[in-house]
CSV table of C-alpha atoms and ligand atoms in Angstrom, one decimal:
chain,number,residue,atom,x,y,z
A,1,MET,CA,8.7,22.5,-12.9
A,2,SER,CA,5.9,19.9,-12.7
A,3,ALA,CA,6.8,16.3,-13.8
A,4,PRO,CA,5.4,15.3,-17.2
A,5,THR,CA,2.3,13.2,-17.4
A,6,PRO,CA,3.2,9.5,-17.3
A,7,VAL,CA,2.9,8.0,-20.9
A,8,PHE,CA,0.3,5.5,-19.7
A,9,LEU,CA,-2.0,8.2,-18.2
A,10,ALA,CA,-1.5,10.4,-21.3
A,11,ALA,CA,-2.6,7.5,-23.5
A,12,CYS,CA,-5.7,6.8,-21.3
A,13,ARG,CA,-6.6,10.5,-21.9
A,14,ARG,CA,-5.9,10.3,-25.7
A,15,GLU,CA,-3.2,12.8,-25.4
A,16,PRO,CA,-0.1,12.5,-27.8
A,17,VAL,CA,2.6,10.1,-26.5
A,18,PRO,CA,6.2,9.6,-27.6
A,19,TYR,CA,5.6,5.8,-27.8
A,20,THR,CA,2.8,3.4,-27.1
A,21,PRO,CA,2.8,2.4,-23.4
A,22,ILE,CA,2.5,-1.3,-22.5
A,23,TRP,CA,1.6,-3.4,-19.5
A,24,VAL,CA,0.2,-6.9,-19.4
A,25,MET,CA,-2.7,-8.4,-17.5
A,26,ARG,CA,-1.4,-10.8,-14.8
A,27,GLN,CA,2.1,-9.3,-15.2
A,28,ALA,CA,2.7,-10.1,-11.5
A,29,GLY,CA,2.3,-13.9,-11.5
A,30,ARG,CA,3.4,-17.5,-11.9
A,31,TYR,CA,5.4,-17.0,-15.1
A,32,LEU,CA,8.0,-15.1,-13.0
A,33,PRO,CA,10.5,-17.3,-11.0
A,34,GLU,CA,10.7,-14.6,-8.4
A,35,TYR,CA,6.9,-14.7,-7.9
A,36,ARG,CA,7.0,-18.5,-7.5
A,37,GLN,CA,9.7,-18.2,-5.0
A,38,VAL,CA,7.6,-15.8,-2.8
A,39,ARG,CA,4.5,-18.0,-3.4
A,40,SER,CA,6.5,-21.2,-2.2
A,41,ARG,CA,6.6,-19.7,1.2
A,42,VAL,CA,3.0,-18.3,1.6
A,43,SER,CA,-0.5,-19.0,0.4
A,44,PHE,CA,-2.1,-16.8,-2.3
A,45,GLU,CA,-4.5,-15.5,0.5
A,46,ALA,CA,-1.6,-14.6,2.7
A,47,LEU,CA,0.2,-12.9,-0.1
A,48,THR,CA,-2.8,-10.7,-1.0
A,49,ARG,CA,-3.2,-9.8,2.8
A,50,THR,CA,0.4,-8.9,3.6
A,51,PRO,CA,1.1,-5.5,2.2
A,52,GLU,CA,4.9,-5.8,2.2
A,53,LEU,CA,4.7,-9.0,0.2
A,54,ALA,CA,1.8,-7.9,-2.1
A,55,ALA,CA,3.8,-4.7,-2.9
A,56,GLU,CA,6.9,-6.7,-3.5
A,57,VAL,CA,5.2,-8.9,-6.2
A,58,THR,CA,3.5,-5.9,-7.7
A,59,LEU,CA,6.9,-4.3,-8.2
A,60,GLN,CA,8.7,-7.6,-9.4
A,61,PRO,CA,7.7,-7.2,-13.2
A,62,LEU,CA,8.7,-3.6,-13.1
A,63,ARG,CA,12.3,-4.5,-12.1
A,64,ARG,CA,12.7,-6.8,-15.1
A,65,PHE,CA,10.7,-5.0,-17.9
A,66,ALA,CA,10.3,-1.4,-18.9
A,67,LEU,CA,6.5,-1.6,-18.3
A,68,ASP,CA,4.5,1.6,-18.3
A,69,ALA,CA,2.1,0.8,-15.5
A,70,ALA,CA,1.9,-1.4,-12.4
A,71,ILE,CA,-1.2,-3.3,-11.4
A,72,LEU,CA,-2.1,-3.8,-7.7
A,73,PHE,CA,-1.5,-7.4,-6.8
A,74,SER,CA,-4.7,-8.8,-5.4
A,75,ASP,CA,-7.7,-10.6,-6.8
A,76,ILE,CA,-11.1,-9.6,-8.0
A,77,MET,CA,-12.7,-11.8,-5.3
A,78,THR,CA,-10.5,-10.6,-2.4
A,79,PRO,CA,-12.9,-7.7,-1.2
A,80,LEU,CA,-15.8,-10.2,-1.0
A,81,SER,CA,-14.3,-11.9,2.1
A,82,GLY,CA,-14.8,-8.5,3.8
A,83,MET,CA,-18.6,-8.7,2.9
A,84,GLY,CA,-18.8,-12.0,4.7
A,85,VAL,CA,-18.3,-14.4,1.8
A,86,ASP,CA,-16.6,-17.7,2.7
A,87,LEU,CA,-13.8,-17.5,0.1
A,88,THR,CA,-10.7,-19.7,-0.5
A,89,PHE,CA,-8.4,-20.0,-3.6
A,90,GLU,CA,-7.6,-23.5,-5.0
A,91,PRO,CA,-5.9,-21.7,-7.0
A,92,GLY,CA,-9.2,-20.3,-8.5
A,93,PRO,CA,-11.7,-18.8,-6.1
A,94,VAL,CA,-14.0,-21.2,-4.3
A,95,ILE,CA,-17.1,-20.1,-2.3
A,96,GLY,CA,-18.0,-22.3,0.7
A,97,GLN,CA,-21.6,-21.3,0.6
A,98,PRO,CA,-22.6,-20.1,-2.9
A,99,ILE,CA,-25.0,-17.1,-2.8
A,100,ARG,CA,-28.4,-18.2,-4.4
A,101,THR,CA,-31.2,-16.8,-2.3
A,102,ASP,CA,-32.4,-13.4,-1.4
A,103,ALA,CA,-31.6,-14.2,2.3
A,104,ALA,CA,-28.0,-14.9,1.3
A,105,ILE,CA,-27.8,-11.7,-0.8
A,106,ASP,CA,-29.3,-9.6,2.0
A,107,ALA,CA,-26.8,-11.2,4.5
A,108,LEU,CA,-23.9,-9.6,2.5
A,109,ARG,CA,-22.4,-6.8,4.5
A,110,PRO,CA,-21.8,-3.4,2.7
A,111,LEU,CA,-18.1,-3.1,2.1
A,112,GLU,CA,-16.3,-0.8,4.4
A,113,PRO,CA,-12.7,-0.6,3.0
A,114,LEU,CA,-11.0,0.7,6.1
A,115,ARG,CA,-12.4,-2.2,8.1
A,116,ASP,CA,-12.6,-4.9,5.5
A,117,VAL,CA,-9.6,-4.4,3.2
A,118,PRO,CA,-7.0,-2.2,4.9
A,119,PHE,CA,-4.3,-4.4,3.6
A,120,VAL,CA,-5.2,-3.5,0.0
A,121,LEU,CA,-5.1,0.2,0.8
A,122,ASP,CA,-1.7,-0.3,2.5
A,123,THR,CA,-0.4,-2.2,-0.5
A,124,VAL,CA,-1.4,0.7,-2.8
A,125,ARG,CA,0.5,3.2,-0.5
A,126,LEU,CA,3.6,1.0,-0.4
A,127,VAL,CA,3.6,0.6,-4.2
A,128,ARG,CA,3.2,4.3,-4.8
A,129,ALA,CA,6.1,5.0,-2.5
A,130,GLU,CA,8.4,2.5,-4.3
A,131,ALA,CA,7.3,2.4,-8.0
A,132,PRO,CA,9.7,4.1,-10.4
A,133,ARG,CA,8.7,7.6,-11.4
A,134,GLY,CA,6.4,7.7,-14.4
A,135,VAL,CA,5.0,4.2,-13.8
A,136,PRO,CA,1.4,4.8,-12.5
A,137,LEU,CA,-0.4,2.2,-10.4
A,138,ILE,CA,-3.7,0.7,-11.6
A,139,GLY,CA,-6.2,-0.2,-9.0
A,140,PHE,CA,-8.9,-2.7,-10.0
A,141,ALA,CA,-12.1,-4.6,-9.1
A,142,GLY,CA,-14.2,-7.3,-10.7
A,143,GLY,CA,-17.2,-6.4,-12.8
A,144,PRO,CA,-20.4,-7.1,-10.8
A,145,PHE,CA,-21.5,-9.8,-13.3
A,146,THR,CA,-18.1,-11.6,-13.2
A,147,LEU,CA,-18.2,-11.5,-9.3
A,148,LEU,CA,-21.8,-12.9,-9.5
A,149,CYS,CA,-20.6,-15.8,-11.7
A,150,TYR,CA,-18.3,-17.0,-8.9
A,151,LEU,CA,-20.6,-16.2,-6.0
A,152,VAL,CA,-23.5,-18.0,-7.6
A,153,GLY,CA,-21.6,-20.8,-9.3
A,154,GLY,CA,-19.3,-21.4,-6.3
A,155,ARG,CA,-16.1,-22.1,-8.3
A,156,PRO,CA,-14.5,-21.4,-11.7
A,157,SER,CA,-16.1,-23.0,-14.7
A,158,LYS,CA,-16.0,-22.7,-18.4
A,159,GLU,CA,-19.6,-21.8,-19.1
A,160,PHE,CA,-20.8,-20.7,-15.6
A,161,GLU,CA,-23.9,-22.6,-16.2
A,162,THR,CA,-25.3,-22.2,-12.6
A,163,ALA,CA,-24.8,-18.4,-12.6
A,164,ARG,CA,-26.3,-18.0,-16.2
A,165,ALA,CA,-29.3,-20.2,-15.4
A,166,PHE,CA,-29.8,-18.1,-12.2
A,167,LEU,CA,-30.2,-14.9,-14.3
A,168,TYR,CA,-33.2,-16.5,-16.1
A,169,GLU,CA,-34.6,-18.3,-13.1
A,170,SER,CA,-34.4,-15.5,-10.6
A,171,PRO,CA,-33.7,-12.2,-12.5
A,172,ARG,CA,-34.9,-10.0,-9.7
A,173,SER,CA,-32.5,-11.7,-7.2
A,174,ALA,CA,-29.8,-11.4,-9.8
A,175,GLU,CA,-30.4,-7.7,-10.0
A,176,ARG,CA,-30.5,-7.3,-6.3
A,177,LEU,CA,-27.1,-9.1,-6.0
A,178,LEU,CA,-25.6,-7.1,-8.9
A,179,ASP,CA,-26.7,-3.8,-7.3
A,180,ARG,CA,-25.1,-4.7,-4.0
A,181,LEU,CA,-21.8,-5.7,-5.7
A,182,ALA,CA,-21.8,-2.6,-7.9
A,183,ASP,CA,-22.1,-0.4,-4.8
A,184,ALA,CA,-19.4,-2.3,-3.0
A,185,MET,CA,-17.1,-2.1,-5.9
A,186,ALA,CA,-17.7,1.7,-6.3
A,187,VAL,CA,-16.7,2.1,-2.7
A,188,TYR,CA,-13.7,-0.3,-3.1
A,189,LEU,CA,-12.4,1.5,-6.2
A,190,GLY,CA,-12.9,4.9,-4.6
A,191,ALA,CA,-10.9,3.8,-1.6
A,192,GLN,CA,-8.1,2.6,-3.9
A,193,ALA,CA,-8.0,6.0,-5.6
A,194,ASP,CA,-8.0,7.8,-2.2
A,195,ALA,CA,-5.0,5.6,-1.2
A,196,GLY,CA,-3.1,6.6,-4.4
A,197,ALA,CA,-4.2,4.4,-7.4
A,198,GLN,CA,-3.9,6.6,-10.5
A,199,ALA,CA,-6.2,4.6,-12.8
A,200,LEU,CA,-9.1,2.2,-12.0
A,201,MET,CA,-9.9,-0.9,-14.0
A,202,MET,CA,-13.0,-3.1,-14.0
A,203,PHE,CA,-12.5,-6.7,-15.1
A,204,GLU,CA,-15.6,-8.1,-16.6
A,205,SER,CA,-14.0,-11.3,-17.7
A,206,TRP,CA,-17.2,-13.3,-18.2
A,207,GLY,CA,-19.5,-10.7,-19.7
A,208,GLY,CA,-18.9,-12.1,-23.1
A,209,LEU,CA,-20.9,-15.2,-22.1
A,210,LEU,CA,-24.1,-13.3,-22.3
A,211,ALA,CA,-26.6,-12.6,-25.1
A,212,PRO,CA,-26.9,-8.9,-25.8
A,213,PRO,CA,-30.2,-8.3,-24.0
A,214,GLU,CA,-28.9,-10.1,-20.8
A,215,PHE,CA,-25.6,-8.4,-21.1
A,216,GLU,CA,-27.4,-5.1,-21.0
A,217,ARG,CA,-29.9,-6.0,-18.3
A,218,PHE,CA,-27.3,-7.5,-16.0
A,219,ALA,CA,-23.6,-6.9,-16.7
A,220,LEU,CA,-24.0,-3.4,-18.1
A,221,ARG,CA,-26.4,-2.3,-15.4
A,222,GLY,CA,-23.9,-3.1,-12.7
A,223,ALA,CA,-20.8,-1.7,-14.5
A,224,ILE,CA,-22.7,1.6,-15.2
A,225,ARG,CA,-23.7,1.9,-11.6
A,226,THR,CA,-20.1,1.4,-10.4
A,227,LEU,CA,-18.3,3.6,-12.9
A,228,THR,CA,-20.9,6.4,-12.7
A,229,ALA,CA,-20.2,6.7,-9.0
A,230,LEU,CA,-16.4,7.1,-9.8
A,231,ARG,CA,-16.7,9.4,-12.9
A,232,ALA,CA,-16.3,12.7,-11.0
A,233,ARG,CA,-12.9,11.7,-9.5
A,234,GLY,CA,-11.1,12.5,-12.8
A,235,VAL,CA,-9.1,9.2,-12.6
A,236,PRO,CA,-9.0,7.3,-15.9
A,237,LEU,CA,-11.5,4.4,-15.9
A,238,ILE,CA,-10.8,1.3,-17.8
A,239,TYR,CA,-13.4,-1.4,-18.7
A,240,TYR,CA,-12.1,-4.8,-19.8
A,241,LEU,CA,-14.6,-7.0,-21.5
A,242,ASN,CA,-13.4,-10.5,-22.4
A,243,GLN,CA,-14.9,-12.3,-25.4
A,244,GLY,CA,-17.2,-9.3,-25.8
A,245,CYS,CA,-16.5,-8.0,-29.3
A,246,ALA,CA,-20.0,-8.8,-30.5
A,247,LEU,CA,-21.3,-6.6,-27.6
A,248,LEU,CA,-19.1,-3.5,-28.3
A,249,ASP,CA,-22.0,-1.5,-29.8
A,250,ARG,CA,-23.8,-1.8,-26.5
A,251,LEU,CA,-21.0,0.0,-24.6
A,252,ALA,CA,-21.9,3.6,-25.7
A,253,SER,CA,-23.6,4.4,-22.4
A,254,LEU,CA,-20.7,3.1,-20.2
A,255,PRO,CA,-18.7,5.9,-18.6
A,256,ALA,CA,-15.2,4.5,-19.2
A,257,ASP,CA,-12.2,6.3,-20.8
A,258,VAL,CA,-10.5,3.1,-22.0
A,259,PHE,CA,-11.9,-0.1,-23.3
A,260,GLY,CA,-9.8,-3.3,-23.0
A,261,VAL,CA,-10.6,-6.1,-25.5
A,262,ASP,CA,-9.4,-9.6,-26.3
A,263,TRP,CA,-7.7,-10.7,-29.5
A,264,ARG,CA,-10.8,-12.0,-31.4
A,265,MET,CA,-11.4,-8.7,-33.2
A,266,PRO,CA,-8.7,-6.4,-34.7
A,267,LEU,CA,-8.3,-3.1,-33.0
A,268,GLY,CA,-9.1,-1.1,-36.1
A,269,ALA,CA,-12.6,-2.7,-36.1
A,270,VAL,CA,-12.9,-2.1,-32.3
A,271,ARG,CA,-12.1,1.5,-32.7
A,272,ARG,CA,-14.6,2.0,-35.5
A,273,VAL,CA,-17.5,0.6,-33.3
A,274,LEU,CA,-16.4,2.5,-30.1
A,275,GLY,CA,-15.8,5.8,-31.9
A,276,PRO,CA,-12.9,8.3,-31.6
A,277,GLN,CA,-13.7,9.5,-28.0
A,278,LYS,CA,-12.6,6.2,-26.4
A,279,ALA,CA,-9.1,4.8,-25.9
A,280,VAL,CA,-8.5,1.1,-26.4
A,281,GLN,CA,-6.3,-1.4,-24.5
A,282,GLY,CA,-5.1,-4.6,-26.0
A,283,ASN,CA,-5.0,-7.0,-27.7
A,284,LEU,CA,-2.2,-9.4,-28.6
A,285,ASP,CA,-3.2,-13.1,-28.1
A,286,PRO,CA,-1.2,-14.4,-25.0
A,287,ALA,CA,-0.2,-17.4,-27.2
A,288,ALA,CA,1.7,-15.1,-29.4
A,289,LEU,CA,4.4,-15.0,-26.8
A,290,PHE,CA,5.3,-18.5,-27.8
A,291,ALA,CA,6.2,-17.4,-31.4
A,292,PRO,CA,9.9,-17.2,-32.5
A,293,PRO,CA,11.2,-13.6,-32.1
A,294,ASP,CA,10.6,-12.5,-35.7
A,295,GLU,CA,7.0,-13.7,-35.7
A,296,LEU,CA,6.4,-12.1,-32.3
A,297,ALA,CA,7.6,-8.8,-33.7
A,298,ARG,CA,5.3,-9.1,-36.7
A,299,GLN,CA,2.4,-9.9,-34.4
A,300,ALA,CA,3.1,-6.9,-32.2
A,301,GLU,CA,3.5,-4.6,-35.3
A,302,SER,CA,0.2,-5.8,-36.6
A,303,VAL,CA,-1.5,-4.9,-33.3
A,304,LEU,CA,0.2,-1.4,-33.4
A,305,ARG,CA,-0.9,-1.0,-37.0
A,306,GLU,CA,-4.5,-1.8,-36.3
A,307,ALA,CA,-4.5,0.7,-33.4
A,308,GLY,CA,-3.9,3.2,-36.2
A,309,GLY,CA,-1.4,5.6,-34.7
A,310,ALA,CA,-4.0,7.9,-33.3
A,311,PRO,CA,-3.7,8.8,-29.6
A,312,GLY,CA,-5.4,6.5,-27.2
A,313,HIS,CA,-3.8,3.1,-27.5
A,314,ILE,CA,-2.4,1.1,-24.6
A,315,PHE,CA,-0.7,-2.1,-25.6
A,316,ASN,CA,-1.7,-5.3,-23.7
A,317,LEU,CA,-2.5,-8.8,-24.1
A,318,GLY,CA,-6.1,-9.7,-24.9
A,319,HIS,CA,-6.2,-11.7,-21.6
A,320,GLY,CA,-3.9,-12.6,-18.8
A,321,ILE,CA,-0.3,-13.8,-19.6
A,322,TRP,CA,0.0,-17.6,-19.2
A,323,PRO,CA,2.0,-19.1,-16.4
A,324,GLN,CA,4.0,-21.2,-18.9
A,325,THR,CA,5.3,-18.0,-20.7
A,326,ASP,CA,9.1,-17.4,-21.0
A,327,PRO,CA,9.7,-14.1,-19.3
A,328,ASP,CA,12.3,-13.3,-22.0
A,329,ALA,CA,9.4,-13.2,-24.5
A,330,LEU,CA,7.7,-10.5,-22.6
A,331,ALA,CA,11.0,-8.6,-22.4
A,332,ARG,CA,11.2,-8.8,-26.2
A,333,LEU,CA,7.6,-7.7,-26.6
A,334,VAL,CA,8.1,-4.6,-24.4
A,335,ASP,CA,11.1,-3.6,-26.4
A,336,ILE,CA,9.4,-4.2,-29.8
A,337,VAL,CA,6.3,-2.1,-28.8
A,338,HIS,CA,8.4,0.9,-27.5
A,339,ASP,CA,10.8,0.8,-30.4
A,340,ARG,CA,8.4,0.4,-33.3
A,341,SER,CA,5.8,2.8,-31.9
A,342,ALA,CA,8.5,5.4,-31.2
A,343,ARG,CA,9.7,5.2,-34.8
A,344,GLY,CA,6.2,5.5,-36.1
A,345,GLY,CA,6.9,3.1,-39.0
A,346,VAL,CA,4.2,0.7,-38.2
A,347,HIS,CA,1.5,3.2,-38.9
A,348,ALA,CA,2.3,3.6,-42.6
B,401,CP3,O1,-0.8,-9.0,-12.3
B,401,CP3,C1,-2.0,-8.7,-12.2
B,401,CP3,O2,-2.8,-8.7,-13.2
B,401,CP3,C2,-2.6,-8.4,-10.8
B,401,CP3,C3,-3.1,-9.6,-10.1
B,401,CP3,C4,-4.5,-10.3,-10.5
B,401,CP3,C5,-4.7,-11.6,-10.0
B,401,CP3,N1,-6.0,-11.9,-10.3
B,401,CP3,C6,-3.8,-12.5,-9.3
B,401,CP3,C7,-4.0,-13.9,-9.3
B,401,CP3,C8,-5.6,-9.8,-11.1
B,401,CP3,C9,-5.8,-8.4,-11.7
B,401,CP3,C10,-6.6,-10.8,-11.0
B,401,CP3,C11,-7.9,-10.6,-11.5
B,401,CP3,C12,-8.8,-11.8,-11.7
B,401,CP3,N2,-8.9,-12.9,-10.8
B,401,CP3,C13,-9.7,-12.0,-12.8
B,401,CP3,C14,-9.9,-11.0,-13.9
B,401,CP3,C15,-8.9,-11.1,-14.9
B,401,CP3,C16,-9.0,-12.4,-15.7
B,401,CP3,O3,-8.1,-13.2,-15.7
B,401,CP3,O4,-10.1,-12.5,-16.5
B,401,CP3,C17,-10.4,-13.2,-12.5
B,401,CP3,C18,-11.4,-13.8,-13.4
B,401,CP3,C19,-9.9,-13.8,-11.3
B,401,CP3,C20,-10.4,-15.0,-10.6
B,401,CP3,C21,-9.3,-16.0,-10.4
B,401,CP3,N3,-8.2,-15.8,-9.5
B,401,CP3,C22,-9.0,-17.2,-11.1
B,401,CP3,C23,-9.9,-17.7,-12.2
B,401,CP3,C24,-7.8,-17.7,-10.5
B,401,CP3,C25,-7.2,-19.0,-10.8
B,401,CP3,C26,-6.7,-19.1,-12.3
B,401,CP3,C27,-5.3,-19.2,-12.3
B,401,CP3,O5,-4.7,-18.3,-12.9
B,401,CP3,O6,-4.8,-20.2,-11.8
B,401,CP3,C28,-7.3,-16.8,-9.6
B,401,CP3,C29,-6.1,-16.9,-8.7
B,401,CP3,C30,-5.1,-15.9,-9.0
B,401,CP3,N4,-5.2,-14.5,-9.0
B,401,CP3,C31,-3.7,-16.2,-9.2
B,401,CP3,C32,-3.1,-14.9,-9.3
B,401,CP3,C33,-1.6,-14.7,-9.6
B,401,CP3,C34,-3.0,-17.6,-9.1
B,401,CP3,C35,-2.8,-17.8,-7.6
B,401,CP3,C36,-1.5,-18.6,-7.3
B,401,CP3,O7,-0.5,-17.9,-7.3
B,401,CP3,O8,-1.6,-19.7,-7.1
């Protein structure tokens, strides 16, 4: 007898599930004392480049919580080192020589995963060998526009002024860079799937900074290019857009199965815009994990109710879990989501 489809993958495909699956963005990270302990011995870069350690921290949250998916421990910027980018983490990504000219864009090497990121592929294999049955591994990459924000801006920022000005000053160069990044991320995600990743997610964390025409011209262009190249693999594709609820009606042409959203729009409204053919992922405010247990339960039930009980909901936070979060709050959230969705009462 073949094993049943893991609940997370069934939900990605909008198949019926016994309960709503849950995982959380940044589930392997600094809110966990066991992560901080590993990090006290090695730098973030070394952690991402050492498969045994990266696999260990990927698995840490699965030992504590009944999560329904694992996400590869790495960073959206990690593959760019392999393309020749001078990258460090402080702790956010910092680019030694920001990419702002056609010469710098053309100097980027095409990504060759076996040569440039073998440690990522080894991490995927190690996690697949050790993860509990029924807990699939999500591989991921940055959205081309989000990667551009860091490459052009040089470091994290609130508004990414330099990168957004670049789109208007040098739109052709921006498109050139986005196409290179989109092709590299298609190759990168494809290699993760070959190594065993069972779903692929694109993080377009800063796409919501753009006006709709620029979102379409720059962010959507790159995302479509990457995801179209992966479509035929049959692995669920997840597209996460932060602060992008006003852009949801632009996503119809994007070949993704699941759309991840932040907490600024209720999931019922999100589903009405995206239509019944799409699964949704989200969208509890990460701050809600600081509520007392009763209120956290009410907040989680509200997300489940908004999702509507139809197949195709994966519970998540609307953005990454904060480092200050009490791990016990996440334990409570996982139990609440499983318990309430299995009983079905929240859908009434
Ligand atoms: O558990 C997981 O979700 C997997 C690991 C993961 C990390 N980064 C680890 C990390 C994932 C999926 C990412 C993606 C990522 N990285 C995104 C997209 C998701 C999002 O949050 O919007 C972005 C924008 C980045 C860029 C980045 N990397 C920033 C802005 C920072 C610093 C901010 C911070 O949290 O301090 C990083 C560093 C980083 N990536 C850390 C971790 C655990 C902290 C490094 C440390 O341990 O010191």
